[in-house]
mmCIF file of C-alpha atoms and ligand atoms in Angstrom:
data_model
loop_
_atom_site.group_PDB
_atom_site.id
_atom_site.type_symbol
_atom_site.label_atom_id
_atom_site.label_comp_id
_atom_site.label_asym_id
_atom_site.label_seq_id
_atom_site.Cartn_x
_atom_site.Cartn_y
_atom_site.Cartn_z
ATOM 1 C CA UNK A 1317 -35.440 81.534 166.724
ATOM 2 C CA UNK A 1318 -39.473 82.355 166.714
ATOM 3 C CA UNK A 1319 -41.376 79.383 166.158
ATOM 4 C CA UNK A 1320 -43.580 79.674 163.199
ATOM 5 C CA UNK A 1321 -47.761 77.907 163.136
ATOM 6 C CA UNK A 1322 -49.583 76.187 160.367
ATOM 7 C CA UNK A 1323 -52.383 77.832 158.956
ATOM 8 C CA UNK A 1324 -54.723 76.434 161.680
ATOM 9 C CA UNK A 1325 -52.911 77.566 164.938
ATOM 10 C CA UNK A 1326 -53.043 80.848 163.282
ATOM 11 C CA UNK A 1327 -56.710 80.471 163.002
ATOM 12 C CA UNK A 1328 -57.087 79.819 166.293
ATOM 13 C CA UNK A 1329 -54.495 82.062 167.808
ATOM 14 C CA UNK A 1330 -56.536 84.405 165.852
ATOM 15 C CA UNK A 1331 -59.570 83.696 168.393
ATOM 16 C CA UNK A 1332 -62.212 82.526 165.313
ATOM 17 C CA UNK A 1333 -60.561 84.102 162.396
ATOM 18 C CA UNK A 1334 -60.479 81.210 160.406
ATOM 19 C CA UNK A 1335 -58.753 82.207 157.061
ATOM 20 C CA UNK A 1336 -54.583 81.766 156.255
ATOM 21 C CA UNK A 1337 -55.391 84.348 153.575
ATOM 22 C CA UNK A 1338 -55.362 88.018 154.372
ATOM 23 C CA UNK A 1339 -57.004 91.030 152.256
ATOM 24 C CA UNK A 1340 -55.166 94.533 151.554
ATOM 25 C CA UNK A 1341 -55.606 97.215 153.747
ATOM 26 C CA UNK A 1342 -57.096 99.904 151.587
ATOM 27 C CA UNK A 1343 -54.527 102.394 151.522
ATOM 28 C CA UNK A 1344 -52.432 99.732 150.248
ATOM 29 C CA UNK A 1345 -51.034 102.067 147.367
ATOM 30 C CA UNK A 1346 -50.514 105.183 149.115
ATOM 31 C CA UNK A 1347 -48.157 102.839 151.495
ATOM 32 C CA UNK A 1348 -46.106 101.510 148.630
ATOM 33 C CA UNK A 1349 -45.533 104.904 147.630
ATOM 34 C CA UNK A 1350 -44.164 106.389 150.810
ATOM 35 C CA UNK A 1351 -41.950 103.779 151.332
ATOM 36 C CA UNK A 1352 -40.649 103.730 147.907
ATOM 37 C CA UNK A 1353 -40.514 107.747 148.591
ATOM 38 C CA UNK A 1354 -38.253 107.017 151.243
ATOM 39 C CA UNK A 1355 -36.053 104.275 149.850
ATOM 40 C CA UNK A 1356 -35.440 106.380 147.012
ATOM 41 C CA UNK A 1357 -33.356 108.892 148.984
ATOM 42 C CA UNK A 1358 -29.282 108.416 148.357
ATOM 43 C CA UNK A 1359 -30.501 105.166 146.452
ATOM 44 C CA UNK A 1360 -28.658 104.432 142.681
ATOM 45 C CA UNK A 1361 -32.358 103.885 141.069
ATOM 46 C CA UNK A 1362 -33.250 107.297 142.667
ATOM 47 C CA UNK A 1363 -34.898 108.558 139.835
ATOM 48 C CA UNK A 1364 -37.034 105.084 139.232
ATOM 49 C CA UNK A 1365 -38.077 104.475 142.811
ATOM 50 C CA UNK A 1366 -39.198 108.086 142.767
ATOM 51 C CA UNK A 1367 -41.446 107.464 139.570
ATOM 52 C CA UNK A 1368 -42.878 104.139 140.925
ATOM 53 C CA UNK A 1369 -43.576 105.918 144.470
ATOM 54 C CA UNK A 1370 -45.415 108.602 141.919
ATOM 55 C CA UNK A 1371 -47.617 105.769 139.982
ATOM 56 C CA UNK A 1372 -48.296 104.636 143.642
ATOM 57 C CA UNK A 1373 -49.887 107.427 144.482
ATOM 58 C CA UNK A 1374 -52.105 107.741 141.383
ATOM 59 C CA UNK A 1375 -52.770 104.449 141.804
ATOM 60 C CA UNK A 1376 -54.377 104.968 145.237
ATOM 61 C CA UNK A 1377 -56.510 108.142 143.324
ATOM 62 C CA UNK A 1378 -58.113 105.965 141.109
ATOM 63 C CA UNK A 1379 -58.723 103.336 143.465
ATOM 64 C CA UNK A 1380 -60.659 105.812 145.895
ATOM 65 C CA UNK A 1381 -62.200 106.944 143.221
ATOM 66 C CA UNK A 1382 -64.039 103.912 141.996
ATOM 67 C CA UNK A 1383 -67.469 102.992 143.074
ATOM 68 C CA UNK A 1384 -67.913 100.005 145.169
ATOM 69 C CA UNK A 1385 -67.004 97.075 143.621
ATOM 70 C CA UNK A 1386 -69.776 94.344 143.191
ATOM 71 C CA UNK A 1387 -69.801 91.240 145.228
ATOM 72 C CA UNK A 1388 -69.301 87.869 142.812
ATOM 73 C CA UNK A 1389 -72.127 85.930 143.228
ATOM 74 C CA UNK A 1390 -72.646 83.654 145.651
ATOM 75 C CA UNK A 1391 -72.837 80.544 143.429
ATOM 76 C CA UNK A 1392 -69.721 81.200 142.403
ATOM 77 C CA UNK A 1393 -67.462 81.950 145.210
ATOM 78 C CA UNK A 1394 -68.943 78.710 146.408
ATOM 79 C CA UNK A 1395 -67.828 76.485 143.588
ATOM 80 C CA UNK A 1396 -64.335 78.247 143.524
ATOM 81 C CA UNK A 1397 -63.935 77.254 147.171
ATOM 82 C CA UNK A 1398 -65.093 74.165 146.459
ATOM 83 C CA UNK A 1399 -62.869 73.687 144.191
ATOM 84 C CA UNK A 1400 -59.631 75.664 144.916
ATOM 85 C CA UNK A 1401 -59.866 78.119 141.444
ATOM 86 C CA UNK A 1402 -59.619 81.547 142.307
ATOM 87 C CA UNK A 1403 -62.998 83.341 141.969
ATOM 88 C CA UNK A 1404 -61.313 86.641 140.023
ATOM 89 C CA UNK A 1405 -59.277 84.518 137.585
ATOM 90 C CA UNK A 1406 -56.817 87.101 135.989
ATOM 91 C CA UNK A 1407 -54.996 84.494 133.153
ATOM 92 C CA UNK A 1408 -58.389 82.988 132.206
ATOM 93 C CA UNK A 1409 -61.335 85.812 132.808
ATOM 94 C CA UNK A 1410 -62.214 89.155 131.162
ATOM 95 C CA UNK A 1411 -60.886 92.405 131.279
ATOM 96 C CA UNK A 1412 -62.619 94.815 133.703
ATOM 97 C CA UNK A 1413 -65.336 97.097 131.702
ATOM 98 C CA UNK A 1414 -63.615 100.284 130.471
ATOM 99 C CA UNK A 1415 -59.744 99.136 132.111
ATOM 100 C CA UNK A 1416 -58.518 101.752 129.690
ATOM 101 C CA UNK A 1417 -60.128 104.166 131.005
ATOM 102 C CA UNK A 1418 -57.680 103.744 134.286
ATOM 103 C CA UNK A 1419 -55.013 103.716 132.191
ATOM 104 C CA UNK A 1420 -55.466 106.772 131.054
ATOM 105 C CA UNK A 1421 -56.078 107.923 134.239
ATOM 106 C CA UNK A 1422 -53.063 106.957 135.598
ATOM 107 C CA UNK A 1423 -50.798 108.281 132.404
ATOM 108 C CA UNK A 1424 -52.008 111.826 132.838
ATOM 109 C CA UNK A 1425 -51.285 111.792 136.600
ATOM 110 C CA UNK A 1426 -48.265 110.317 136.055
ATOM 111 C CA UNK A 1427 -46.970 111.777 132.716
ATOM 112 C CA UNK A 1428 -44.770 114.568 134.684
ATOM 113 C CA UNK A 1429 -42.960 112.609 136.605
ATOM 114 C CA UNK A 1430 -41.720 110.209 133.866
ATOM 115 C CA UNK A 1431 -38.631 109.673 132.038
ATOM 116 C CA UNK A 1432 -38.341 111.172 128.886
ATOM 117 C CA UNK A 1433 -38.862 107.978 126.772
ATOM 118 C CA UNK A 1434 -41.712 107.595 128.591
ATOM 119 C CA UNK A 1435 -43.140 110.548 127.996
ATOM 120 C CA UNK A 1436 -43.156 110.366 124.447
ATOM 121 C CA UNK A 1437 -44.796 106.993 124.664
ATOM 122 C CA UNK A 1438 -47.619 108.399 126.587
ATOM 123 C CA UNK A 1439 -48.014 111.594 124.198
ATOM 124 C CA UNK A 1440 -48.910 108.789 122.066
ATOM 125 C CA UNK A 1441 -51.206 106.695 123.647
ATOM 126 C CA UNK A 1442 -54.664 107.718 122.374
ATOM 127 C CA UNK A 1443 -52.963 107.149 118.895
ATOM 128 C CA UNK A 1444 -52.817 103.191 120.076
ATOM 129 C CA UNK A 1445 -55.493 101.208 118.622
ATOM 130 C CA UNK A 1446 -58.018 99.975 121.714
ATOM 131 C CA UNK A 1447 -57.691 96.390 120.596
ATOM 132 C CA UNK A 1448 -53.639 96.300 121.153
ATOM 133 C CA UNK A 1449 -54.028 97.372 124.449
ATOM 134 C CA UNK A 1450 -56.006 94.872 125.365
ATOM 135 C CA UNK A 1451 -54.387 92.668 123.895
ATOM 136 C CA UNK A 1452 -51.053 93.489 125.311
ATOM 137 C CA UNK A 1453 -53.278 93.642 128.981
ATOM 138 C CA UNK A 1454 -54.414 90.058 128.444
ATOM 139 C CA UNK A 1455 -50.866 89.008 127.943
ATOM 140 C CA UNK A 1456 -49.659 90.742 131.541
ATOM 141 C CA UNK A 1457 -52.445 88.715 133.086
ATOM 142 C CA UNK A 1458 -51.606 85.744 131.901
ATOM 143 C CA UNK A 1459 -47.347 85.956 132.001
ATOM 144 C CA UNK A 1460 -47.147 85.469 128.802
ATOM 145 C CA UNK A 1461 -45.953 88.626 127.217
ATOM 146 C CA UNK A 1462 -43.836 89.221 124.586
ATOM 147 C CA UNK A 1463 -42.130 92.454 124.679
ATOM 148 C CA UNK A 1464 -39.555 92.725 122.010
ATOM 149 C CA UNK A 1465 -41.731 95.550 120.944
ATOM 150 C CA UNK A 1466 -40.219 98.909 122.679
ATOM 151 C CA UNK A 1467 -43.459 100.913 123.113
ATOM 152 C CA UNK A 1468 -44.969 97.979 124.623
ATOM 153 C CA UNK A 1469 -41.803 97.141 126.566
ATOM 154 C CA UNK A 1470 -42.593 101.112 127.909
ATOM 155 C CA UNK A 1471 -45.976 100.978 128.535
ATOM 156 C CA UNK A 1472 -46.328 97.493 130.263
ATOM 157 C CA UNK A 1473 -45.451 98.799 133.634
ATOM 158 C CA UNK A 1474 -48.399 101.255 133.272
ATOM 159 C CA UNK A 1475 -50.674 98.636 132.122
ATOM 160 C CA UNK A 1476 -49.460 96.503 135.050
ATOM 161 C CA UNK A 1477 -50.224 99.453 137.246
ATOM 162 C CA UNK A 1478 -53.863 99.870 136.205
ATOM 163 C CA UNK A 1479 -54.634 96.192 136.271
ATOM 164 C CA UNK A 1480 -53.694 95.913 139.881
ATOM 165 C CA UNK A 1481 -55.659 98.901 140.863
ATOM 166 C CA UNK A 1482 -58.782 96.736 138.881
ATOM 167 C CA UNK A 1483 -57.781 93.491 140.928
ATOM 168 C CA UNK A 1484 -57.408 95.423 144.530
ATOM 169 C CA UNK A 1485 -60.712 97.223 143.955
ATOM 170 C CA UNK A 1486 -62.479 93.513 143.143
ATOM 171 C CA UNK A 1487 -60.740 91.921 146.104
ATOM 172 C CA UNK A 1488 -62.397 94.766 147.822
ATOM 173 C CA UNK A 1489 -66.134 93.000 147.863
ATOM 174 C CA UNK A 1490 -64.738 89.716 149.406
ATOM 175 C CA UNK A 1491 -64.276 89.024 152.753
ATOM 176 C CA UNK A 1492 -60.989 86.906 153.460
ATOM 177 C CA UNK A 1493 -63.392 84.066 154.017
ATOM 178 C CA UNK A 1494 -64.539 83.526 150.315
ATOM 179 C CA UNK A 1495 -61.048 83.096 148.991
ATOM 180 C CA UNK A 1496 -60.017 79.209 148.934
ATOM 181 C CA UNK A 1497 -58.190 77.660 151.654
ATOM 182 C CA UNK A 1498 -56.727 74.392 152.493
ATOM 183 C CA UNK A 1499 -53.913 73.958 149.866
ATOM 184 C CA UNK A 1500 -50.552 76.212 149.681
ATOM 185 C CA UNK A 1501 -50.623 76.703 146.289
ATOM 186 C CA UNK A 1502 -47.826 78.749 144.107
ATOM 187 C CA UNK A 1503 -50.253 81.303 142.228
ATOM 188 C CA UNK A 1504 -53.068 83.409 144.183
ATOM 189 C CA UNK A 1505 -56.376 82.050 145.663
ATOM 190 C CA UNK A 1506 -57.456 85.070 144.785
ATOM 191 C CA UNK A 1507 -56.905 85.635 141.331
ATOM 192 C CA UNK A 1508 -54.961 82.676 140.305
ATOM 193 C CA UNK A 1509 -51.510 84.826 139.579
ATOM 194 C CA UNK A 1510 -47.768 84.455 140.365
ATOM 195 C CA UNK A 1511 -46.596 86.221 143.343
ATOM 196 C CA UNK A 1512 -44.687 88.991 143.590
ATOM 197 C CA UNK A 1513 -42.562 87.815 147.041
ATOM 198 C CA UNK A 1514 -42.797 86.679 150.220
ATOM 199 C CA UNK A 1515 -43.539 88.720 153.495
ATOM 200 C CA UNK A 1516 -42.856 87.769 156.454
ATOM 201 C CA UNK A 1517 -45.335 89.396 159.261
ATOM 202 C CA UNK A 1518 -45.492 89.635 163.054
ATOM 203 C CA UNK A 1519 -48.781 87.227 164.004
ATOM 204 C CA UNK A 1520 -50.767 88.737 167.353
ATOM 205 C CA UNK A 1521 -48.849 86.031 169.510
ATOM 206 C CA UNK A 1522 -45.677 87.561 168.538
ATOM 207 C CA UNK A 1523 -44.553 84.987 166.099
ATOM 208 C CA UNK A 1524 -43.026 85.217 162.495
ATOM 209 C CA UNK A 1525 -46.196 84.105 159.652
ATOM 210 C CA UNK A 1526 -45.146 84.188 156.162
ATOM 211 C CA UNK A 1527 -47.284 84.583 153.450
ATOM 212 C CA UNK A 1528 -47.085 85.072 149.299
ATOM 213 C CA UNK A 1529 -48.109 88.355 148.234
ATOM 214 C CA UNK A 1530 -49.622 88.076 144.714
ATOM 215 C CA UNK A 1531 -48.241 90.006 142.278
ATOM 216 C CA UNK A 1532 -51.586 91.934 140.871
ATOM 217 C CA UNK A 1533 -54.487 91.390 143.649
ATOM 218 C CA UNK A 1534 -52.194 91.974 146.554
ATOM 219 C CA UNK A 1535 -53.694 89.224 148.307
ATOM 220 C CA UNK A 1536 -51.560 87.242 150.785
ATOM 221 C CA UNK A 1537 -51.504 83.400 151.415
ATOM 222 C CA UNK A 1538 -50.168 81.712 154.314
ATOM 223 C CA UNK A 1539 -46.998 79.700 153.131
ATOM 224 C CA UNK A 1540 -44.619 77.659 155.435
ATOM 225 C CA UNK A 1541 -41.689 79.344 156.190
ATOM 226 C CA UNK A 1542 -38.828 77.306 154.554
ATOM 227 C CA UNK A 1543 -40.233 75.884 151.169
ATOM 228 C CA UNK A 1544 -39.917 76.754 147.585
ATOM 229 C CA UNK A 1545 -43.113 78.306 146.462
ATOM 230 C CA UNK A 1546 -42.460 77.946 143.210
ATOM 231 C CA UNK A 1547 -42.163 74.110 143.325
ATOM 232 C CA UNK A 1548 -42.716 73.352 147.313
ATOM 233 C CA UNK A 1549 -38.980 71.883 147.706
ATOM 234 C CA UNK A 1550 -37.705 72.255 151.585
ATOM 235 C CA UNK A 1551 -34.614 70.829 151.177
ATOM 236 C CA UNK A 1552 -31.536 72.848 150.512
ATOM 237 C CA UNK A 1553 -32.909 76.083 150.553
ATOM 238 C CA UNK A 1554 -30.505 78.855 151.273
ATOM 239 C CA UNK A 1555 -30.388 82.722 151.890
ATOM 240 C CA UNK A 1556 -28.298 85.007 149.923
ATOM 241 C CA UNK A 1557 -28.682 89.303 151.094
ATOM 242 C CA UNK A 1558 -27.057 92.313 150.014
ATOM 243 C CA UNK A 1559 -23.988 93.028 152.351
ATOM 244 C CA UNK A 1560 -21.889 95.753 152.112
ATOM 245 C CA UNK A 1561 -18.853 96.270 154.257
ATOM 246 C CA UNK A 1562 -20.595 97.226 157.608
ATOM 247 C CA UNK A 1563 -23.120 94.286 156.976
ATOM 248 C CA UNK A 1564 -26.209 94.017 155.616
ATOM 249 C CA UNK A 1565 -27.390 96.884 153.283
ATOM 250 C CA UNK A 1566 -31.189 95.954 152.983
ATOM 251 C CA UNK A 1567 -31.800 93.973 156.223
ATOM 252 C CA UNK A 1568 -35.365 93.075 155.598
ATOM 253 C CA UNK A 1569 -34.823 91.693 152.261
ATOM 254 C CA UNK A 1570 -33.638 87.954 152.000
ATOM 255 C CA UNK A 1571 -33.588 85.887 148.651
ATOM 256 C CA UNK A 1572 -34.729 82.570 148.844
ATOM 257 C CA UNK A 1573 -32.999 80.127 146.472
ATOM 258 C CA UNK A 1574 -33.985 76.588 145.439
ATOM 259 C CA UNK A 1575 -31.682 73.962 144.113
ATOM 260 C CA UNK A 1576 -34.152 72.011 142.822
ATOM 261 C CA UNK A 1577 -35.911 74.114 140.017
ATOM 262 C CA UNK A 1578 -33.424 76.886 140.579
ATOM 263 C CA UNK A 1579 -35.804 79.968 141.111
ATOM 264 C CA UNK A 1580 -35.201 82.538 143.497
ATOM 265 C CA UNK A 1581 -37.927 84.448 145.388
ATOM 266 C CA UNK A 1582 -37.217 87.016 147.693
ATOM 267 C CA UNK A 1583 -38.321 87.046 151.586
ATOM 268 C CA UNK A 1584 -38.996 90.134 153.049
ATOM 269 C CA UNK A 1585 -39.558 90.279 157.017
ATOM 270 C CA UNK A 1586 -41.284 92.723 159.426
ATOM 271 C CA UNK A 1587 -39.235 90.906 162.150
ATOM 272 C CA UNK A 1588 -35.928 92.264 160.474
ATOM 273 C CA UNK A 1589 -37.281 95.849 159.917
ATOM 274 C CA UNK A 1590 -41.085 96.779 160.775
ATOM 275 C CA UNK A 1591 -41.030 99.512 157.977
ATOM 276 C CA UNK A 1592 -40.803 97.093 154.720
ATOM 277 C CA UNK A 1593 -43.337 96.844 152.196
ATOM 278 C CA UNK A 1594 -43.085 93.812 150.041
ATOM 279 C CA UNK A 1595 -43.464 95.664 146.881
ATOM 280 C CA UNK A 1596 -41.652 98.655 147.284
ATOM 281 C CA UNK A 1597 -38.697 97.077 149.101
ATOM 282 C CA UNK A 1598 -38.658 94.359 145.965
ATOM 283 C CA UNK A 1599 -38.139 96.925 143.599
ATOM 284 C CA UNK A 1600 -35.726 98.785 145.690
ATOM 285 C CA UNK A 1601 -33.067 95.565 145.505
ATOM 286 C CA UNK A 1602 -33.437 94.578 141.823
ATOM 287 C CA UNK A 1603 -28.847 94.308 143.086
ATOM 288 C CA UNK A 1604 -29.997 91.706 145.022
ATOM 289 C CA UNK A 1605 -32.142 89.834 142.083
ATOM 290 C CA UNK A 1606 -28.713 90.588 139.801
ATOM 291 C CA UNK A 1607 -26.077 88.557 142.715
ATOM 292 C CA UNK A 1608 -28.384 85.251 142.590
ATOM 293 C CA UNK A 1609 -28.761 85.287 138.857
ATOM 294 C CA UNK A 1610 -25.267 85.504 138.490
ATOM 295 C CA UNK A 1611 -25.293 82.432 140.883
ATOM 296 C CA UNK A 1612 -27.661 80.689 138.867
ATOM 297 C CA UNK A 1613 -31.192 81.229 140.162
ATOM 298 C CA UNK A 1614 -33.943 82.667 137.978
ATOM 299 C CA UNK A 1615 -36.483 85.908 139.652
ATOM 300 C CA UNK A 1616 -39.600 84.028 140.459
ATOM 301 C CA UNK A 1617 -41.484 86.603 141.540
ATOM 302 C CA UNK A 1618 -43.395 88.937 139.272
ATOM 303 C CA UNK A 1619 -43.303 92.746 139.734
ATOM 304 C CA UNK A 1620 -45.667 94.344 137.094
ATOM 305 C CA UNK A 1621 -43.667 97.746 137.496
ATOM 306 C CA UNK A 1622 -40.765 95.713 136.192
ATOM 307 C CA UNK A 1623 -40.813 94.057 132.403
ATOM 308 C CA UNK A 1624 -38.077 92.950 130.708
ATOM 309 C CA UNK A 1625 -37.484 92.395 126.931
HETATM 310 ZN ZN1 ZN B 1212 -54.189 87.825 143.420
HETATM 311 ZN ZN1 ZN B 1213 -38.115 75.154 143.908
#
C-alpha cells in the first residue's frame, strides 16, 4: 500500500511547486484519441470509440490552430483566488466569440467518420438557427440540458466537443498558480464544472496523487484518495471493477461508490496501468457505469461525448 500526501507535501515534494492543481499538457487531445484508437480494437463499442478517437483528433486541429489565448486580467484572477470562484466560469459566463465557428470546424472533419444518423444531423446544421445553438451550448455548460429533442440529443456530443477545445485553449494563458487553491471542492477551480473522473497519477516521489479531472477544461485538482467528491463522505466507500473470468477486464478503471448520496465516480490509476487516459478509458467502460447502476449508484461524472435523453 503507497502512502498518499496532502496537497502541501506534494508542494513541497515538488521542490517549490506550490499548486495541488495541474494544467493539460497540450497535446491533451491527440492523447485521448490514440488511446481511444487503441481501446477500440476487439472492443463491443468498436465503432463509437473509433468515432470519439476521430473527434479527438479534430479536436487537437482546432486547438493548434487557434491563436494564443489572452491572459484574464490580473484583477480578476486575483479576486477569484481570493475568493475560491473559478476565473473561466463555464455555468455562469459567456460563450467564447464565434464558438460556432469550431463547431463547424469540427463537423466537417468529423462528418466521415460518423454514424449515419449523425450524418444526416450534420448535413443539416447550417439549416439550425444560430440562437438554438447557443442556447443548447449554454445548457451543456451549465448541466442543465434537456434533450428529449433527438437532433439535439445528436449533436450535444459535438457541441460538448467544441466547448472543451474553447475551455483547454483558455486554460492555456494561466499558469497552475492562478487557479484557486486551498479547498477540495466538487466542481473545477478552473471553470467551476463537474468532473468527468478521477485519476490517479504517479507523484515524483513515487507515490499514488489523485486528482478530479474536470469534465470540459481538463484541469485536475488534488482530491484525497478515499472520499466522495461529489459530497466529501469517507466512510463506506467501496470499489466495484469489471471482472471477467480470468480477472479484471479493465484494470485501471475502479468505480467509486458512496452510500451516502449514492453517486458513483469512477477512479482511474496510472499505478494499475501507466497507459490510461481518464477520458478515453471512461468512455471505454460505460459496462462498468451499467453494473453500479444496477446496484443503485447514479454516474457522477460528466462525459460531454456522452448525453443521454
Ligand atoms: Zn474546468
Ligand atoms: Zn457521496
Amino acid at each position: 500500500m503507497q502512502n498518499l500526501l496532502s496537497p502541501e507535501e506534494i508542494a513541497t515534494q515538488a521542490g517549490g511547486e506550490t499548486s495541488p492543481n495541474r494544467l493539460p499538457e497540450s497535446r491533451l487531445f491527440a492523447h485521448r484519441g490514440q488511446r481511444l484508437g487503441t481501446l477500440a480494437e476487439g472492443h463491443a463499442m468498436g465503432d463509437f470509440l473509433r468515432f470519439a478517437a476521430g473527434l479527438c483528433h479534430a479536436q487537437q486541429q482546432r486547438l493548434d490552430s487557434l491563436p494564443l489565448a489572452r491572459r484574464p486580467d490580473l484583477a480578476l484572477l486575483t479576486r477569484c483566488r481570493q475568493h475560491g470562484m473559478p476565473p473561466l466560469d463555464a455555468p455562469g459566463g459567456d460563450l467564447p466569440d464565434a464558438w460556432q465557428d469550431t463547431l463547424r470546424t469540427l463537423a466537417a472533419t468529423v462528418s466521415g467518420l460518423a454514424p449515419a444518423s449523425l450524418q444526416d444531423t450534420l448535413a443539416t446544421l447550417s439549416d439550425i438557427p444560430a440562437q438554438r445553438l447557443d442556447t443548447l451550448a449554454r445548457s451543456i455548460l451549465r448541466a442543465e440540458e434537456d434533450l428529449s429533442d433527438p437532433l439535439e440529443l445528436a449533436l450535444a456530443p459535438l457541441i460538448g466537443a467544441s466547448l472543451q477545445v474553447l475551455w483547454t485553449h483558455r486554460l492555456s494563458s494561466l499558469q497552475a498558480e492562478d487557479i484557486p487553491t486551498g479547498f477540495e471542492g466538487s466542481l473545477c477551480p478552473a471553470c467551476g464544472s463537474h468532473p468527468m473522473a478521477s485519476f490517479v497519477r504517479i507523484g515524483d516521489a513515487g507515490h499514488g496523487v489523485r486528482y478530479a479531472t474536470c469534465s470540459l477544461c481538463a484541469c485536475e485538482w488534488h482530491v484525497t484518495r478515499i472520499k466522495c467528491v461529489s459530497c466529501h463522505n469517507t466512510r463506506g466507500i467501496t470499489y466495484e471493477g469489471l471482472q471477467g473470468e480470468s480477472g479484471d477486464l479493465h484494470k485501471g478503471v475502479k468505480a467509486e461508490t458512496c452510500p451516502e448520496c449514492h453517486a458513483s465516480l469512477k477512479i482511474i490509476s496510472m499505478e494499475k496501468d501507466p497507459l490510461v487516459d481518464a477520458f478515453a478509458d471512461d468512455l471505454a467502460t460505460l459496462a462498468l457505469d451499467m453494473l453500479v447502476d444496477e446496484a443503485g449508484f447514479h454516474r457522477a461524472g460528466r462525459n460531454l461525448f456522452l448525453f443521454m435523453p
